[in-house]
CSV table of N, CA and C in Angstrom, one decimal:
chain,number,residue,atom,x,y,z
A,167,UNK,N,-124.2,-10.8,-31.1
A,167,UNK,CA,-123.6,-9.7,-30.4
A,167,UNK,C,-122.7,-8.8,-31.2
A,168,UNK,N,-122.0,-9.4,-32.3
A,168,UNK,CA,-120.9,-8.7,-32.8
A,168,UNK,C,-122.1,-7.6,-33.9
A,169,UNK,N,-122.9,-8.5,-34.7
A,169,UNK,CA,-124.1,-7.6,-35.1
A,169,UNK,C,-124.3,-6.3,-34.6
A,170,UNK,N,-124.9,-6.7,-33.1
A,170,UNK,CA,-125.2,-5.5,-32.6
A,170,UNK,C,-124.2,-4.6,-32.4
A,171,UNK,N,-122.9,-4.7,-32.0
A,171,UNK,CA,-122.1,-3.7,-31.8
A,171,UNK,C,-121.5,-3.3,-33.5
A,172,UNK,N,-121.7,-3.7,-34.6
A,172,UNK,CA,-121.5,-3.5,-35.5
A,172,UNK,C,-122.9,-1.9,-36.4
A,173,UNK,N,-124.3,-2.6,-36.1
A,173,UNK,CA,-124.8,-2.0,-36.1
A,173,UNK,C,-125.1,-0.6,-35.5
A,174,UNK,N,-124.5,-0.8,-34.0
A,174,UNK,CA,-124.9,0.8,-33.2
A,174,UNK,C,-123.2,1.4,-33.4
A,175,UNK,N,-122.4,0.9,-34.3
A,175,UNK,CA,-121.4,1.8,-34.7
A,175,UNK,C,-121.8,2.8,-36.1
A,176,UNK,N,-122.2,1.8,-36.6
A,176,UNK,CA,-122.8,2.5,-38.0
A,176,UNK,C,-123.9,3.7,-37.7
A,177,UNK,N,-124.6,3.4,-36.8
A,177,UNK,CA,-125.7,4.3,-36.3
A,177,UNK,C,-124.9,5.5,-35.4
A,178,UNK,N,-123.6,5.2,-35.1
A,178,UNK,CA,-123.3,6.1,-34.2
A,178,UNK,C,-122.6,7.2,-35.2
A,179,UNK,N,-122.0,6.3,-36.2
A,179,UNK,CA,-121.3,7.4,-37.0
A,179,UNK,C,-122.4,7.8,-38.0
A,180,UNK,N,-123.7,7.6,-37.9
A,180,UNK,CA,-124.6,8.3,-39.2
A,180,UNK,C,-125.3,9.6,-38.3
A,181,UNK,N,-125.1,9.6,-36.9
A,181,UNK,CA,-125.6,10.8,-35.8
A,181,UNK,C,-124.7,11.5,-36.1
A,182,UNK,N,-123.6,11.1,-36.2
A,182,UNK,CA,-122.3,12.5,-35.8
A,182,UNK,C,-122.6,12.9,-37.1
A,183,UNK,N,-122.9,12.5,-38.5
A,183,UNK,CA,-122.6,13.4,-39.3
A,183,UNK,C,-124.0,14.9,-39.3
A,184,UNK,N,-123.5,15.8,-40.1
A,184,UNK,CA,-124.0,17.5,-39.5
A,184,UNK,C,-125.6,16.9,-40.5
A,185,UNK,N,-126.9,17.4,-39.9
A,185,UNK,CA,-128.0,17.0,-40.2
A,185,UNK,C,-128.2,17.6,-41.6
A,186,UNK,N,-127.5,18.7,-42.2
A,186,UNK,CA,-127.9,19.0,-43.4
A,186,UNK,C,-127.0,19.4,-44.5
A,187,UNK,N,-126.3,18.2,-44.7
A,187,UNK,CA,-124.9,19.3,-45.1
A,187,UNK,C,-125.1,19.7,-46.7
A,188,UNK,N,-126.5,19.5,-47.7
A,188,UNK,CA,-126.4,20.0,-48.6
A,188,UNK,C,-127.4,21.1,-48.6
A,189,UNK,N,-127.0,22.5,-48.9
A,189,UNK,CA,-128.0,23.5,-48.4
A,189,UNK,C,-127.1,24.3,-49.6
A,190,UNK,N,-127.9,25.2,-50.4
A,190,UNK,CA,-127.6,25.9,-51.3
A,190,UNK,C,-126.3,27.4,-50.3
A,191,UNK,N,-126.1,28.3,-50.9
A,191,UNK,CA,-124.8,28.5,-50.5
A,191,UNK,C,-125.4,30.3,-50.6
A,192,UNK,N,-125.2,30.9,-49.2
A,192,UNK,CA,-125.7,32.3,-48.9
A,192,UNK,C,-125.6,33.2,-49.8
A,193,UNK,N,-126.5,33.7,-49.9
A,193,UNK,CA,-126.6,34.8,-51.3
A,193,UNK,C,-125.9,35.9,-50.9
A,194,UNK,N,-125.2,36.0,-51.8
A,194,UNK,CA,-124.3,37.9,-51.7
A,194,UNK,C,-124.4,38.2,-53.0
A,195,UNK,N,-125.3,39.5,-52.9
A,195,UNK,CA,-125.1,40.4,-54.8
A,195,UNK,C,-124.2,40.8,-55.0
A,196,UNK,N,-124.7,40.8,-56.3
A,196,UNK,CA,-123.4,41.1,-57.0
A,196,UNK,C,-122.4,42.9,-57.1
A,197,UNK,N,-121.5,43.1,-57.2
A,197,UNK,CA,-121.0,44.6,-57.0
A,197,UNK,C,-121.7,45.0,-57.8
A,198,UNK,N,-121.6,46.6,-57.7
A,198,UNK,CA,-121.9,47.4,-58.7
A,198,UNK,C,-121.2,47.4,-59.3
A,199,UNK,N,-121.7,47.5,-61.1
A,199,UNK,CA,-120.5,47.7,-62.1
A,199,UNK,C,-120.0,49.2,-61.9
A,200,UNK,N,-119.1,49.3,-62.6
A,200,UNK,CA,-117.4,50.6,-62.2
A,200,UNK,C,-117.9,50.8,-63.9
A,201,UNK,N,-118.1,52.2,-63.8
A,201,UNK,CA,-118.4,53.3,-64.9
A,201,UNK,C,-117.6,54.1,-64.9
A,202,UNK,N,-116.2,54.4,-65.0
A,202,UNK,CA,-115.3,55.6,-65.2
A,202,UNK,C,-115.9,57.1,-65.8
A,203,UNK,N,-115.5,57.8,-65.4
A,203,UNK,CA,-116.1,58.8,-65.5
A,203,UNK,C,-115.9,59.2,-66.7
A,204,UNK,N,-116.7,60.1,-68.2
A,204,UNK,CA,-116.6,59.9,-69.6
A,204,UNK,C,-115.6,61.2,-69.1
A,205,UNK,N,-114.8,61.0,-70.9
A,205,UNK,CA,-114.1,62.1,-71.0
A,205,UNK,C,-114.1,63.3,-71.7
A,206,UNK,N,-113.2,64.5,-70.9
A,206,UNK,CA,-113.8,65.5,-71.1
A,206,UNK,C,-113.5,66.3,-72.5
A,207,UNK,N,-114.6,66.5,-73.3
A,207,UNK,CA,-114.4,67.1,-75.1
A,207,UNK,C,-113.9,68.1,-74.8
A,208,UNK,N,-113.1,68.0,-76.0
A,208,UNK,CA,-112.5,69.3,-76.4
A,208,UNK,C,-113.2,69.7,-78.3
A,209,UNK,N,-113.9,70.4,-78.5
A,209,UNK,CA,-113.7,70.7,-79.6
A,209,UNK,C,-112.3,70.5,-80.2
A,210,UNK,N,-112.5,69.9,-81.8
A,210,UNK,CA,-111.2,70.5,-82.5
A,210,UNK,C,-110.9,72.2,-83.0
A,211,UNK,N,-110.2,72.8,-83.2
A,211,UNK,CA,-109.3,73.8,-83.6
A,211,UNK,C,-110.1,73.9,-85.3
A,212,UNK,N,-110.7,75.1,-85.2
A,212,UNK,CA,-111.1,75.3,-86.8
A,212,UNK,C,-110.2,75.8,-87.5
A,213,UNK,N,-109.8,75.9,-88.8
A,213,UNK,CA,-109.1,77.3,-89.6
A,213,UNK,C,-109.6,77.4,-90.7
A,214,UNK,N,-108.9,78.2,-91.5
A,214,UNK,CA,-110.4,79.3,-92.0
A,214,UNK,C,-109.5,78.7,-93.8
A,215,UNK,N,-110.4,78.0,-94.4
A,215,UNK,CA,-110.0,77.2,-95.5
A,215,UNK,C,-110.7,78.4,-96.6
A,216,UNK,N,-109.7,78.4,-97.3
A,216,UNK,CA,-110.0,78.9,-98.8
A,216,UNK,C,-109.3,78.4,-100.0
A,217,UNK,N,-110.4,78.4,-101.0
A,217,UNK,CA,-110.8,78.0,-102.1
A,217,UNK,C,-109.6,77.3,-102.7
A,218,UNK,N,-109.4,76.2,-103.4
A,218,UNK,CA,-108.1,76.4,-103.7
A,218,UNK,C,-108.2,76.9,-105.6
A,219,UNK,N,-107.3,77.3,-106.3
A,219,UNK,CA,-107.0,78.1,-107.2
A,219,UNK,C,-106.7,77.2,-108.0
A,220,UNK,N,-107.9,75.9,-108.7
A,220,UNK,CA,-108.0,75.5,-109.4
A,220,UNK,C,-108.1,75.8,-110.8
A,221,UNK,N,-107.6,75.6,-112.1
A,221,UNK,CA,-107.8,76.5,-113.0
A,221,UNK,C,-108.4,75.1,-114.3
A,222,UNK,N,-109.6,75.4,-115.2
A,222,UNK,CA,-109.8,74.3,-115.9
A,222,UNK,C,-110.9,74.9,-117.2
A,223,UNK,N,-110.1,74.5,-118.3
A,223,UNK,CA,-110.1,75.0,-119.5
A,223,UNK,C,-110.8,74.1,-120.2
A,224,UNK,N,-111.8,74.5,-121.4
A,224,UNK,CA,-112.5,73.3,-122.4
A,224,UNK,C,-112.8,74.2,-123.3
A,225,UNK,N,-112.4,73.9,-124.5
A,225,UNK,CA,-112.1,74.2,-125.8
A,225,UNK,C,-113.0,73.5,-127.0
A,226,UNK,N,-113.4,74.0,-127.9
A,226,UNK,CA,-113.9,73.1,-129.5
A,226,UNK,C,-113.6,74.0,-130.3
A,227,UNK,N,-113.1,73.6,-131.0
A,227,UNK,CA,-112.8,74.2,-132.5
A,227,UNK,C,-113.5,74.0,-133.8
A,228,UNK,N,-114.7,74.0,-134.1
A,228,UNK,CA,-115.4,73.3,-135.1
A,228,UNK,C,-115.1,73.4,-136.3
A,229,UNK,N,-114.2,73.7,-136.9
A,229,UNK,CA,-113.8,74.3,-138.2
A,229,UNK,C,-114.6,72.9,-139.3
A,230,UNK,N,-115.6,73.8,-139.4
A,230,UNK,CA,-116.6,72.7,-140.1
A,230,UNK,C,-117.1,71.6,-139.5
A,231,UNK,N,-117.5,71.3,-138.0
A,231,UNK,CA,-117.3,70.3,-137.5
A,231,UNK,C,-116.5,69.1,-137.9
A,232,UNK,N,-115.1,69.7,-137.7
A,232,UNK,CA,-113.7,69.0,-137.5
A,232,UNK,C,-113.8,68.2,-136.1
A,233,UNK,N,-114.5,69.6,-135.5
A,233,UNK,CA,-114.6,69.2,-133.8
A,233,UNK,C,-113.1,69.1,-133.6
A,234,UNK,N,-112.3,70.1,-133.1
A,234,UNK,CA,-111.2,69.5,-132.7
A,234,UNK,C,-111.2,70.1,-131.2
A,235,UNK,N,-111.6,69.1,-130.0
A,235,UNK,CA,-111.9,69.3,-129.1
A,235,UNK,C,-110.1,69.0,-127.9
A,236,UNK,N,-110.5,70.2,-127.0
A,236,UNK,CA,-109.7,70.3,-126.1
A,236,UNK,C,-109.6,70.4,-124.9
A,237,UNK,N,-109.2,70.3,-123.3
A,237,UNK,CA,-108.9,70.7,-122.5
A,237,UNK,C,-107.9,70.8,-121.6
A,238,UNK,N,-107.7,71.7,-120.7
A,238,UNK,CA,-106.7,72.3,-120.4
A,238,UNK,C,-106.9,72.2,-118.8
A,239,UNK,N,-105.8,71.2,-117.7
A,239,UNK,CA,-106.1,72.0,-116.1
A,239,UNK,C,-104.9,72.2,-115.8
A,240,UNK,N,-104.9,73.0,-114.5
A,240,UNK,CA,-103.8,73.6,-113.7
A,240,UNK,C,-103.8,73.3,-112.5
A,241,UNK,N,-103.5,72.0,-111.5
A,241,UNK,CA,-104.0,72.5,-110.1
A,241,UNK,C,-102.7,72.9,-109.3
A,242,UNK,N,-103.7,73.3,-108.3
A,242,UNK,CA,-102.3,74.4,-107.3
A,242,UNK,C,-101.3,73.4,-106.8
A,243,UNK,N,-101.4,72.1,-107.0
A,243,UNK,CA,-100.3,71.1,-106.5
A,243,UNK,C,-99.9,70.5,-107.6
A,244,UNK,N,-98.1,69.6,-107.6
A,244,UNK,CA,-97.8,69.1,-108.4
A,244,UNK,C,-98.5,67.7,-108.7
A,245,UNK,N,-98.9,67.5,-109.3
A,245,UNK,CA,-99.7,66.1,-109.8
A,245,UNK,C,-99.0,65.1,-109.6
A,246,UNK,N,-99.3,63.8,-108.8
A,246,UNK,CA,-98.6,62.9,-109.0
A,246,UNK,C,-97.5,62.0,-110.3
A,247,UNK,N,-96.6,61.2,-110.5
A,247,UNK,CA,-96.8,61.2,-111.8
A,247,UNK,C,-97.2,59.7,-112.1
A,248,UNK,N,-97.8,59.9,-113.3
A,248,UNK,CA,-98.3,58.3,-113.9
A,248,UNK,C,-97.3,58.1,-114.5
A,249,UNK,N,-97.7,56.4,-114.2
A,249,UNK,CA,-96.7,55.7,-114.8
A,249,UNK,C,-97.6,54.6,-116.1
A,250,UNK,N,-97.2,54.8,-117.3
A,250,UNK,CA,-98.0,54.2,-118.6
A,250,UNK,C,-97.1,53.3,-119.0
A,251,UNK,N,-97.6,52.2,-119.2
A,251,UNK,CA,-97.2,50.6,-120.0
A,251,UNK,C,-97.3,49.7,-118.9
A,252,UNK,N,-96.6,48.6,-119.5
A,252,UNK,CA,-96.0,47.5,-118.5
A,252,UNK,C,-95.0,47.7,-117.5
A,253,UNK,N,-95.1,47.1,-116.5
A,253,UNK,CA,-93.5,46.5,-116.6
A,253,UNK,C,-92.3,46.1,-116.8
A,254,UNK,N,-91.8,46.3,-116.5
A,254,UNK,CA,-90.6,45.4,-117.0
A,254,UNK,C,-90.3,44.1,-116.5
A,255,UNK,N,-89.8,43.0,-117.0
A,255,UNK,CA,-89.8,41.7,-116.7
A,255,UNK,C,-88.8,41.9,-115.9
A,256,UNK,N,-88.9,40.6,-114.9
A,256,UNK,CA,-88.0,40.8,-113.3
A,256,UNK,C,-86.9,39.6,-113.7
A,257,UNK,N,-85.2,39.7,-114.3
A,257,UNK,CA,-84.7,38.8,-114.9
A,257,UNK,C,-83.5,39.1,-113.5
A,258,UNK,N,-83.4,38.6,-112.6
A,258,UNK,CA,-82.3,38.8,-111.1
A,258,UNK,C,-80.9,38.1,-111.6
A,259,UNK,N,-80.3,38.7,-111.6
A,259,UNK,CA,-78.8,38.0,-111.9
A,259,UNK,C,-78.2,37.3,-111.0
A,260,UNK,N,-77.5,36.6,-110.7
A,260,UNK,CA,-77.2,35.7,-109.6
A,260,UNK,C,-75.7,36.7,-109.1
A,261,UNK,N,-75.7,36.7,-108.2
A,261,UNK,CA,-74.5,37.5,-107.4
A,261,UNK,C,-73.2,36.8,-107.4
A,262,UNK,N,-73.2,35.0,-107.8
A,262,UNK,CA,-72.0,34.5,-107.9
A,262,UNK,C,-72.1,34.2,-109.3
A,263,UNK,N,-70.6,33.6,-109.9
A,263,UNK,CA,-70.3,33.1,-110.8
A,263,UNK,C,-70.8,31.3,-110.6
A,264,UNK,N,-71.8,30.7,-111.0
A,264,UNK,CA,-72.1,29.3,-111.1
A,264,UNK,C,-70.9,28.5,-111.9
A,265,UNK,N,-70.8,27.5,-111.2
A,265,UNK,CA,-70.2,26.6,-111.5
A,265,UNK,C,-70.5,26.0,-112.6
A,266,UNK,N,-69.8,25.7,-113.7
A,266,UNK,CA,-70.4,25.0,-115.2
A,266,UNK,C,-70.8,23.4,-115.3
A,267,UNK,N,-71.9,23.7,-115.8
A,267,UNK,CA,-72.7,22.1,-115.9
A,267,UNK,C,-72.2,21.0,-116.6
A,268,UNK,N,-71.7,20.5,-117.2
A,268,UNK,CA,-71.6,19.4,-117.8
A,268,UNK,C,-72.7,18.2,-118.5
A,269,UNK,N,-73.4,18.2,-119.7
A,269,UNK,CA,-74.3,17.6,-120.1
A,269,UNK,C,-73.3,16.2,-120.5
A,270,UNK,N,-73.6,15.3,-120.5
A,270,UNK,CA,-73.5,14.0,-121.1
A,270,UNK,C,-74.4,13.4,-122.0
């Protein structure tokens, strides 16, 4: 007897449960994607460029083919300036007076 009332409990709780509870899950599509609207061109601003007033010279002097060749430029800006050789070695002074060593 305890069987039976054991069994038609088990059977009573396998009724109550919902007949299908694994079922794939309602379809809803997806948004439309958000496209901001493009933005609006502006052409750039032309101006009216002229030539710049480059000046550039080439020379030979053959005096017997000596060839003593030359050239000469001018541009309408100041040239950067170069810097020729090395370095200088980087020797940093110490800002204090060190304490004196003592050798033994």
């Amino acid at each position: 007897m305890k069987s039976f009332v054991v069994v038609s409990a088990l059977l009573a709780v396998a009724m109550s449960a919902p007949a299908d509870p694994y079922r794939p899950a309602p379809y809803h599509p997806a948004p439309a994607p958000y496209h901001p609207a493009p933005a609006p061109y502006h052409a750039a601003p032309t101006y009216k460029e002229e030539p710049a007033a480059y000046q550039y010279q080439y020379a030979v002097s053959d005096e017997y083919a000596g060839l003593n060749f030359g050239a000469d430029e001018a541009p309408p800006y100041k040239p950067a300036p170069v810097y020729h050789g090395a370095p200088a070695p980087y020797k940093p002074a110490p800002v204090y007076k060190p304490a004196p060593v003592y050798h033994s």
